[in-house]
Coordinates of C-alpha atoms and ligand atoms in Angstrom, one line a residue:
M1 CA -98.6 -28.2 -34.1
T2 CA -97.7 -24.8 -33.3
F3 CA -95.6 -24.1 -29.9
N4 CA -96.8 -22.6 -26.8
S5 CA -94.5 -19.5 -25.4
D6 CA -96.6 -19.7 -22.3
E7 CA -94.8 -22.2 -21.1
L8 CA -91.5 -20.2 -21.0
T9 CA -93.3 -17.5 -19.6
R10 CA -94.7 -19.5 -16.8
Y11 CA -91.8 -21.5 -15.9
L12 CA -89.8 -18.0 -15.3
E13 CA -93.1 -16.9 -13.2
L14 CA -92.4 -20.2 -11.0
T15 CA -88.6 -20.0 -10.6
P16 CA -87.3 -16.5 -9.9
E17 CA -85.4 -17.6 -6.9
S18 CA -83.8 -20.4 -8.6
R19 CA -83.1 -17.3 -11.5
A20 CA -81.2 -15.5 -9.1
L21 CA -79.3 -18.6 -7.4
W22 CA -78.4 -19.3 -10.8
E23 CA -77.2 -15.5 -11.8
E24 CA -75.4 -15.7 -8.5
A25 CA -73.8 -19.2 -9.3
R26 CA -72.8 -18.0 -12.8
E27 CA -70.2 -15.1 -11.5
Y28 CA -68.1 -18.1 -10.0
L29 CA -69.3 -21.3 -11.7
P30 CA -68.8 -21.5 -15.4
G31 CA -72.7 -21.9 -16.8
G32 CA -73.6 -22.0 -13.4
D33 CA -72.9 -25.6 -12.1
S34 CA -70.5 -28.1 -12.3
R35 CA -72.6 -30.4 -14.7
N36 CA -73.1 -29.7 -18.1
S37 CA -75.2 -32.9 -18.9
I38 CA -78.4 -31.8 -16.9
F39 CA -78.3 -28.0 -17.9
W40 CA -81.7 -26.5 -20.0
R41 CA -82.7 -23.4 -21.5
P42 CA -83.4 -20.9 -19.8
Y43 CA -81.7 -21.9 -16.8
P44 CA -82.2 -24.9 -14.4
I45 CA -84.0 -25.1 -11.0
F46 CA -82.0 -25.1 -8.0
I47 CA -83.1 -28.0 -5.7
T48 CA -83.2 -27.4 -2.1
S49 CA -84.6 -30.5 -0.6
A50 CA -85.9 -34.1 -1.6
S51 CA -87.8 -36.6 0.1
G52 CA -89.1 -39.9 -1.3
C53 CA -90.1 -39.0 -5.1
H54 CA -90.6 -35.2 -4.0
V55 CA -88.2 -32.4 -4.9
V56 CA -88.6 -29.0 -3.5
D57 CA -87.1 -26.2 -5.3
A58 CA -85.4 -22.7 -4.2
D59 CA -88.8 -20.9 -4.9
N60 CA -90.6 -24.1 -3.2
V61 CA -92.5 -25.5 -6.0
D62 CA -92.8 -29.3 -5.2
R63 CA -92.4 -31.9 -8.1
L64 CA -92.5 -35.5 -8.5
D65 CA -89.3 -36.6 -9.7
F66 CA -89.3 -38.9 -12.6
I67 CA -85.1 -38.9 -13.4
N68 CA -84.1 -39.5 -9.8
T69 CA -80.5 -38.4 -10.0
M70 CA -80.4 -39.7 -13.9
T71 CA -81.8 -43.0 -12.3
T72 CA -79.2 -43.2 -9.2
M73 CA -82.2 -43.2 -6.7
I74 CA -83.4 -46.1 -7.6
L75 CA -85.2 -46.2 -3.9
G76 CA -86.4 -42.7 -3.9
H77 CA -85.2 -39.9 -2.0
G78 CA -83.8 -40.8 1.5
P79 CA -85.0 -44.7 1.4
E80 CA -85.0 -45.1 5.7
P81 CA -83.0 -48.5 5.7
V82 CA -80.2 -46.2 3.8
L83 CA -79.7 -43.1 6.1
K84 CA -80.2 -45.3 9.3
A85 CA -77.1 -47.6 7.9
V86 CA -74.9 -44.4 6.9
Q87 CA -75.9 -42.8 10.4
G88 CA -74.6 -45.2 12.0
Q89 CA -71.6 -45.4 10.1
L90 CA -70.9 -41.3 10.0
E91 CA -69.5 -42.2 14.0
H92 CA -67.0 -44.5 13.0
G93 CA -65.4 -42.2 10.3
L94 CA -65.9 -41.0 7.0
A95 CA -62.6 -42.6 4.8
Y96 CA -60.0 -44.4 6.2
N97 CA -56.9 -45.4 4.5
A98 CA -57.0 -48.7 4.7
P99 CA -60.1 -51.4 3.2
N100 CA -63.0 -52.1 5.1
R101 CA -65.9 -54.5 5.8
H102 CA -68.1 -52.7 3.8
Q103 CA -66.4 -53.0 0.6
I104 CA -66.3 -56.4 1.0
R105 CA -69.8 -56.9 1.4
L106 CA -70.9 -54.7 -1.8
A107 CA -68.3 -56.7 -3.7
K108 CA -69.5 -59.6 -2.6
L109 CA -73.3 -58.8 -3.9
L110 CA -72.2 -57.4 -6.9
C111 CA -70.3 -60.9 -7.6
Q112 CA -73.2 -62.9 -6.9
R113 CA -75.7 -61.2 -8.9
L114 CA -73.4 -60.1 -11.8
P115 CA -73.0 -63.0 -14.7
S116 CA -69.7 -61.6 -15.7
F117 CA -68.1 -60.8 -12.3
D118 CA -65.6 -62.9 -10.7
R119 CA -63.7 -59.7 -9.3
V120 CA -64.8 -56.0 -8.7
R121 CA -62.8 -53.3 -8.2
F122 CA -64.4 -49.3 -7.0
T123 CA -64.3 -45.9 -8.1
N124 CA -65.7 -42.8 -7.5
S125 CA -67.2 -42.3 -11.2
G126 CA -68.6 -44.3 -14.0
T127 CA -66.3 -42.2 -15.9
E128 CA -63.1 -43.8 -13.9
A129 CA -65.0 -47.5 -14.3
T130 CA -65.5 -46.9 -17.9
L131 CA -61.7 -45.7 -18.2
N132 CA -60.4 -48.8 -16.4
T133 CA -62.3 -51.1 -18.2
L134 CA -61.0 -50.2 -21.4
R135 CA -57.5 -49.8 -20.3
A136 CA -57.7 -53.0 -18.7
A137 CA -58.9 -54.4 -22.0
R138 CA -56.1 -52.6 -23.7
A139 CA -53.6 -54.5 -21.3
F140 CA -54.8 -57.4 -21.4
T141 CA -54.6 -57.8 -25.1
G142 CA -51.5 -55.1 -26.0
K143 CA -53.4 -53.4 -28.5
S144 CA -54.5 -50.0 -28.4
R145 CA -58.0 -49.1 -30.8
F146 CA -61.6 -50.3 -29.9
A147 CA -64.9 -50.0 -30.8
K148 CA -68.0 -47.8 -29.5
V149 CA -71.5 -47.2 -31.1
E150 CA -72.5 -43.9 -32.2
G151 CA -74.6 -42.0 -29.3
G152 CA -73.0 -44.3 -26.8
Y153 CA -72.4 -42.4 -23.1
H154 CA -69.2 -43.8 -21.5
G155 CA -68.2 -40.4 -19.3
T156 CA -66.1 -37.9 -19.7
H157 CA -62.5 -38.9 -20.0
D158 CA -60.8 -38.7 -23.3
A159 CA -61.1 -42.2 -24.7
V160 CA -64.7 -42.2 -24.9
S161 CA -65.6 -38.5 -25.8
V162 CA -66.3 -39.4 -29.3
S163 CA -69.4 -39.8 -31.5
I164 CA -72.0 -39.1 -28.5
R165 CA -74.8 -36.8 -29.4
V166 CA -72.8 -35.9 -33.0
D167 CA -74.5 -34.0 -35.6
P168 CA -75.8 -36.2 -38.2
A169 CA -75.2 -34.0 -40.8
L170 CA -71.5 -34.3 -40.1
A171 CA -71.4 -37.6 -38.8
G172 CA -71.5 -39.8 -42.3
E173 CA -74.2 -42.5 -43.6
P174 CA -75.9 -43.9 -40.5
N175 CA -74.7 -47.5 -41.4
R176 CA -71.3 -46.4 -41.4
P177 CA -70.9 -43.5 -38.6
Q178 CA -67.7 -41.5 -38.9
A179 CA -66.0 -40.9 -35.6
L180 CA -66.1 -37.2 -34.5
A181 CA -64.9 -35.7 -31.2
S182 CA -67.9 -34.7 -28.9
S183 CA -65.5 -32.3 -26.8
S184 CA -62.7 -29.7 -27.5
G185 CA -59.2 -30.3 -25.8
L186 CA -59.1 -33.8 -26.6
A187 CA -55.6 -35.5 -26.6
D188 CA -54.2 -35.6 -30.5
G189 CA -54.7 -38.7 -31.8
V190 CA -57.8 -39.6 -29.8
V191 CA -60.4 -40.0 -31.9
D192 CA -58.5 -42.2 -34.5
Q193 CA -58.5 -45.0 -31.8
V194 CA -61.6 -45.3 -32.0
V195 CA -63.8 -47.3 -34.6
V196 CA -67.6 -46.5 -34.3
L197 CA -70.5 -48.6 -34.9
P198 CA -74.4 -48.1 -35.6
F199 CA -76.2 -49.2 -32.8
N200 CA -78.1 -52.2 -33.4
E201 CA -77.7 -52.6 -36.8
T202 CA -76.0 -55.6 -36.8
D203 CA -75.0 -56.1 -40.5
S204 CA -73.7 -53.0 -40.6
A205 CA -71.6 -53.5 -37.5
L206 CA -70.3 -57.0 -37.9
A207 CA -68.9 -55.7 -41.5
I208 CA -66.8 -53.0 -39.7
L209 CA -65.8 -54.7 -37.0
E210 CA -64.7 -57.3 -39.4
E211 CA -62.4 -54.7 -41.4
H212 CA -60.8 -53.8 -38.0
R213 CA -60.7 -56.8 -36.5
E214 CA -57.2 -57.1 -36.2
E215 CA -56.6 -53.7 -34.4
L216 CA -59.3 -54.0 -31.7
A217 CA -58.8 -54.3 -27.8
A218 CA -62.0 -54.0 -27.2
V219 CA -65.8 -53.4 -27.9
I220 CA -67.6 -51.1 -25.3
V221 CA -71.1 -50.7 -25.8
E222 CA -74.4 -50.1 -23.2
P223 CA -76.9 -52.5 -23.6
L224 CA -79.0 -50.0 -23.5
L225 CA -78.6 -46.8 -25.2
G226 CA -79.1 -44.4 -21.9
S227 CA -78.8 -41.2 -21.6
V228 CA -79.3 -40.5 -24.9
G229 CA -82.8 -41.8 -25.1
M230 CA -83.1 -45.2 -23.5
V231 CA -83.1 -47.7 -26.0
P232 CA -82.9 -50.8 -25.7
A233 CA -80.5 -53.3 -27.7
K234 CA -81.9 -55.8 -30.0
P235 CA -80.7 -59.4 -28.5
E236 CA -78.7 -60.5 -32.2
F237 CA -77.0 -57.3 -32.0
L238 CA -75.5 -58.0 -28.5
Q239 CA -74.9 -61.6 -29.8
M240 CA -73.4 -60.7 -32.7
L241 CA -70.9 -59.0 -30.5
R242 CA -69.7 -61.6 -28.4
R243 CA -69.7 -64.4 -30.7
F244 CA -67.1 -62.0 -32.8
T245 CA -65.2 -60.5 -29.9
Q246 CA -64.9 -64.3 -28.7
E247 CA -64.0 -65.3 -31.9
H248 CA -61.1 -62.5 -32.2
G249 CA -59.8 -62.2 -28.5
I250 CA -61.4 -59.0 -28.6
I251 CA -62.8 -58.0 -24.9
L252 CA -66.6 -57.2 -24.7
I253 CA -67.2 -54.5 -22.2
F254 CA -70.7 -53.7 -21.6
D255 CA -71.5 -50.3 -20.2
E256 CA -74.3 -50.7 -17.1
V257 CA -73.6 -47.7 -15.4
I258 CA -77.4 -47.2 -16.3
S259 CA -78.5 -50.6 -17.0
F260 CA -77.9 -52.1 -14.7
R261 CA -81.1 -51.3 -12.9
V262 CA -83.1 -53.4 -15.2
A263 CA -82.7 -56.5 -13.4
P264 CA -80.9 -58.1 -10.5
G265 CA -78.4 -59.3 -13.1
G266 CA -78.1 -56.1 -15.2
C267 CA -78.8 -56.5 -18.9
Q268 CA -76.4 -58.9 -19.1
E269 CA -78.8 -61.3 -17.2
Y270 CA -81.8 -60.1 -19.1
Y271 CA -80.2 -60.6 -22.3
G272 CA -78.4 -63.8 -21.5
V273 CA -75.2 -62.4 -23.0
T274 CA -71.9 -62.6 -20.4
P275 CA -69.4 -59.6 -21.4
D276 CA -66.4 -59.8 -20.2
L277 CA -66.2 -56.7 -18.1
T278 CA -68.6 -54.0 -17.0
S279 CA -68.6 -51.0 -15.6
L280 CA -71.3 -49.7 -13.2
G281 CA -72.1 -46.7 -11.7
K282 CA -75.2 -44.8 -10.0
I283 CA -77.5 -46.9 -8.1
I284 CA -74.6 -49.4 -6.4
G285 CA -73.7 -45.9 -4.5
G286 CA -77.0 -45.7 -2.9
G287 CA -77.1 -41.9 -3.7
F288 CA -73.2 -41.1 -2.8
A289 CA -70.6 -41.0 -5.8
V290 CA -69.3 -44.6 -7.1
G291 CA -68.5 -46.3 -10.0
A292 CA -67.0 -50.1 -10.2
F293 CA -65.5 -51.8 -13.0
G294 CA -65.3 -56.2 -12.5
G295 CA -65.6 -58.6 -14.9
R296 CA -63.1 -62.2 -15.5
R297 CA -61.0 -63.4 -13.3
D298 CA -58.1 -63.3 -15.5
I299 CA -58.4 -59.7 -16.5
M300 CA -59.1 -58.6 -13.3
D301 CA -55.7 -60.1 -12.1
L302 CA -54.0 -57.2 -13.8
Y303 CA -55.2 -55.0 -10.8
D304 CA -53.7 -57.6 -8.2
P305 CA -50.7 -56.0 -6.6
T306 CA -49.3 -59.6 -5.2
L307 CA -49.0 -60.3 -8.7
G308 CA -47.7 -57.6 -10.3
P309 CA -49.1 -54.9 -10.9
Q310 CA -49.5 -54.3 -14.1
V311 CA -52.5 -51.5 -14.5
G312 CA -52.2 -48.9 -11.7
H313 CA -55.1 -48.4 -9.6
A314 CA -55.6 -45.6 -7.2
G315 CA -57.7 -42.9 -5.3
T316 CA -58.4 -41.3 -2.4
F317 CA -62.0 -42.2 -1.8
N318 CA -62.4 -45.6 -3.5
A319 CA -64.3 -47.8 -1.7
N320 CA -64.7 -45.6 1.4
P321 CA -67.0 -46.7 4.0
I322 CA -70.1 -44.6 3.4
T323 CA -70.2 -45.2 -0.2
M324 CA -69.8 -49.1 -0.2
L325 CA -72.6 -49.5 3.1
A326 CA -75.0 -46.9 1.9
G327 CA -74.3 -49.3 -1.8
A328 CA -75.0 -52.6 0.0
V329 CA -78.0 -51.7 1.5
T330 CA -79.6 -50.3 -1.5
L331 CA -79.0 -53.8 -3.1
E332 CA -80.3 -55.6 -0.3
E333 CA -83.2 -53.8 -0.5
L334 CA -83.8 -54.7 -4.5
T335 CA -85.0 -58.0 -4.1
P336 CA -86.4 -59.7 -7.1
Q337 CA -90.3 -58.5 -6.4
V338 CA -88.8 -55.0 -6.1
Y339 CA -87.9 -55.4 -10.0
R340 CA -91.2 -56.6 -11.0
K341 CA -92.6 -54.0 -9.5
L342 CA -90.8 -51.4 -10.8
S343 CA -91.1 -52.8 -14.2
E344 CA -94.9 -53.0 -13.8
R345 CA -94.8 -49.6 -13.0
T346 CA -92.9 -48.5 -15.8
D347 CA -95.0 -50.1 -18.5
Y348 CA -98.1 -48.9 -17.1
L349 CA -96.3 -45.4 -17.3
R350 CA -95.3 -46.0 -21.4
H351 CA -98.6 -47.5 -22.3
G352 CA -100.2 -44.4 -20.5
I353 CA -98.0 -42.1 -22.7
Q354 CA -98.5 -43.9 -25.9
Q355 CA -102.5 -44.0 -25.1
I356 CA -102.1 -40.1 -24.3
C357 CA -100.3 -39.1 -27.6
A358 CA -102.7 -41.4 -29.5
R359 CA -105.7 -39.2 -28.5
Q360 CA -103.8 -35.9 -29.0
E361 CA -102.7 -37.3 -32.3
V362 CA -98.8 -36.5 -31.4
P363 CA -96.9 -39.3 -33.1
V364 CA -94.4 -40.7 -30.4
Q365 CA -92.4 -43.6 -29.6
V366 CA -91.6 -44.8 -26.2
T367 CA -88.8 -46.6 -25.5
G368 CA -87.0 -48.3 -22.4
L369 CA -86.7 -51.3 -20.4
G370 CA -87.4 -52.4 -16.7
S371 CA -87.5 -49.2 -14.9
L372 CA -86.0 -46.9 -17.3
F373 CA -88.3 -44.9 -20.0
G374 CA -87.4 -42.3 -22.9
I375 CA -90.0 -40.5 -24.7
H376 CA -89.8 -39.7 -28.4
F377 CA -91.8 -37.4 -30.9
I378 CA -91.3 -39.5 -33.9
D379 CA -93.8 -41.6 -36.0
R380 CA -91.2 -44.3 -36.9
P381 CA -89.0 -46.9 -34.6
I382 CA -86.3 -45.9 -32.3
N383 CA -83.4 -48.3 -32.6
N384 CA -80.8 -45.9 -32.8
Y385 CA -79.1 -42.7 -32.4
R386 CA -79.9 -41.2 -35.7
D387 CA -83.3 -42.2 -34.6
I388 CA -83.6 -40.3 -31.8
A389 CA -82.1 -37.4 -33.5
A390 CA -84.5 -37.3 -35.9
G391 CA -87.9 -36.8 -33.0
D392 CA -89.2 -33.1 -32.8
A393 CA -86.8 -31.5 -30.5
A394 CA -88.9 -28.4 -30.4
L395 CA -91.9 -30.1 -29.4
R396 CA -89.3 -32.3 -26.7
E397 CA -88.4 -29.0 -25.5
Q398 CA -91.8 -27.7 -25.1
V399 CA -92.8 -30.6 -22.8
F400 CA -89.9 -30.5 -20.6
L401 CA -90.8 -27.0 -20.0
G402 CA -94.2 -27.8 -19.4
L403 CA -94.0 -31.1 -17.3
M404 CA -91.6 -28.3 -15.2
N405 CA -94.5 -26.4 -15.0
E406 CA -97.0 -29.5 -13.8
G407 CA -94.9 -30.3 -11.2
V408 CA -92.8 -33.2 -12.7
L409 CA -89.0 -33.6 -13.5
L410 CA -87.4 -35.5 -15.9
A411 CA -84.4 -35.3 -17.7
P412 CA -84.3 -32.2 -20.8
N413 CA -84.4 -34.9 -23.4
L414 CA -87.3 -36.9 -21.9
V415 CA -86.0 -39.9 -20.5
G416 CA -86.5 -41.1 -16.9
G417 CA -85.9 -43.7 -14.4
L418 CA -88.9 -44.7 -11.9
S419 CA -88.0 -45.4 -8.0
T420 CA -89.9 -47.2 -5.3
A421 CA -91.0 -43.8 -4.0
I422 CA -93.4 -43.9 -7.0
S423 CA -96.9 -44.9 -6.2
Q424 CA -99.7 -45.7 -8.4
P425 CA -101.5 -41.7 -7.5
D426 CA -97.7 -40.6 -8.6
M427 CA -98.1 -42.4 -12.1
D428 CA -101.6 -41.4 -13.0
A429 CA -100.5 -37.7 -11.5
F430 CA -97.8 -37.6 -14.2
L431 CA -100.0 -39.1 -17.0
S432 CA -102.5 -35.6 -15.9
A433 CA -100.2 -33.7 -16.3
F434 CA -98.5 -35.3 -19.6
E435 CA -102.0 -35.0 -21.3
R436 CA -102.5 -31.6 -20.1
V437 CA -99.2 -30.2 -21.3
L438 CA -99.6 -31.9 -24.9
Q439 CA -103.4 -30.4 -24.8
R440 CA -101.4 -27.1 -24.4
Q441 CA -99.7 -27.3 -27.4
N442 CA -102.4 -27.5 -29.5
Ligands
PLP1 C1 -73.7 -45.5 -19.5 C2 -72.6 -44.3 -18.5 N1 -71.5 -44.8 -18.5 C3 -70.4 -44.1 -17.7 C4 -71.3 -42.7 -16.9 C5 -70.7 -41.5 -16.4 O1 -70.6 -41.9 -14.9 P1 -70.4 -40.6 -14.0 O2 -71.3 -39.9 -14.3 O3 -70.8 -41.3 -12.8 O4 -68.4 -40.4 -14.5 C6 -72.9 -42.5 -17.2 C7 -73.2 -41.1 -16.7 O5 -74.4 -40.7 -16.7 C8 -73.3 -43.9 -18.2 O6 -74.6 -43.3 -18.2

């Protein structure tokens, strides 16, 4: 297969205003933005408006949104009930120096839905949520080291900036990955705090855990490896982690910042595996900056100022009324029927992508669960980060730009998350666009 540089030419033709904005932005912002995770070459589009499943860029190109703000906008852009509620709240103030009722409404919804939630606390990002789950685990166990899986993304704080998108050539054996810094500038000793596990390799991961069982405060894992590729855990992998941590008094943390959208009670409900602590983010803020962490009451009590406090927790905008209300209304819209429909639509999409690739004789694996999907150009099953990293990166880049040219927005690594605003004709439009893009690569 040869690659079509016409995709780049077409992209440049379609996006001159975005390019001008990006050049201007670079005068003030390193790389022209504040999120490295969504940068793509040659430069990203600038979005000027979004409605339903459509985003419009600075050049007036309308695209179907299949990534939905890195899986956040599960009801699409500007859902009526959320907009109405937020508009009503705006008149009553934006942020207070005391608690508000909407926080109780959202906390109650989460505690009712998540099997592991006795208590919950809110933050402004998933990063702060995972930071707190780890801090709570350390405070509770009195231990310091923790285990995470290779390729697992838990935000940008120091502790978890280890072994994310590493170069496999530098990262040791697939079944015994070596801990590597995923950012420069980490404090001394941060990498040594982390024991790295291979995702979905149950026996190898257990052997590594056994070696470190006396030192570990926690094991943190995405039940579905999210932003690096949307790869669901094998049930036995999560069951092993639950059994092992329970036996050794280690805190099991599920990072469900992305995977919570798989089912009303998140992946922990889907798999029937209940962690001790869970971090959340994205959909639970209805489009506003958010995070949450929660779990066992005896651990969460560490945050109760009437009992201590033993773990510090603050944040000027934590649980602000706008975010809490938008999140609560969003969750109330997400009935079991809505989850079913989202899953059915995404199954249709995954199947369609597979059929197109078969027709075009392009090796592919389409991963995901519920409303999440990932496209990997490789001929063997995807179980973990090493499999993802072995995919055809050049083709992935071409297909991403090709889809942009065809009016479809995904993440640059071809992962996506559906919204309820995406209709059957939108799905068929995606599939037709995908087929045209692949045809152009031949
Ligand atoms: C699984 C997971 N954990 C944590 C985070 C960090 O969340 P935030 O970007 O809100 O800090 C993300 C963000 O994509 C994520 O996917």
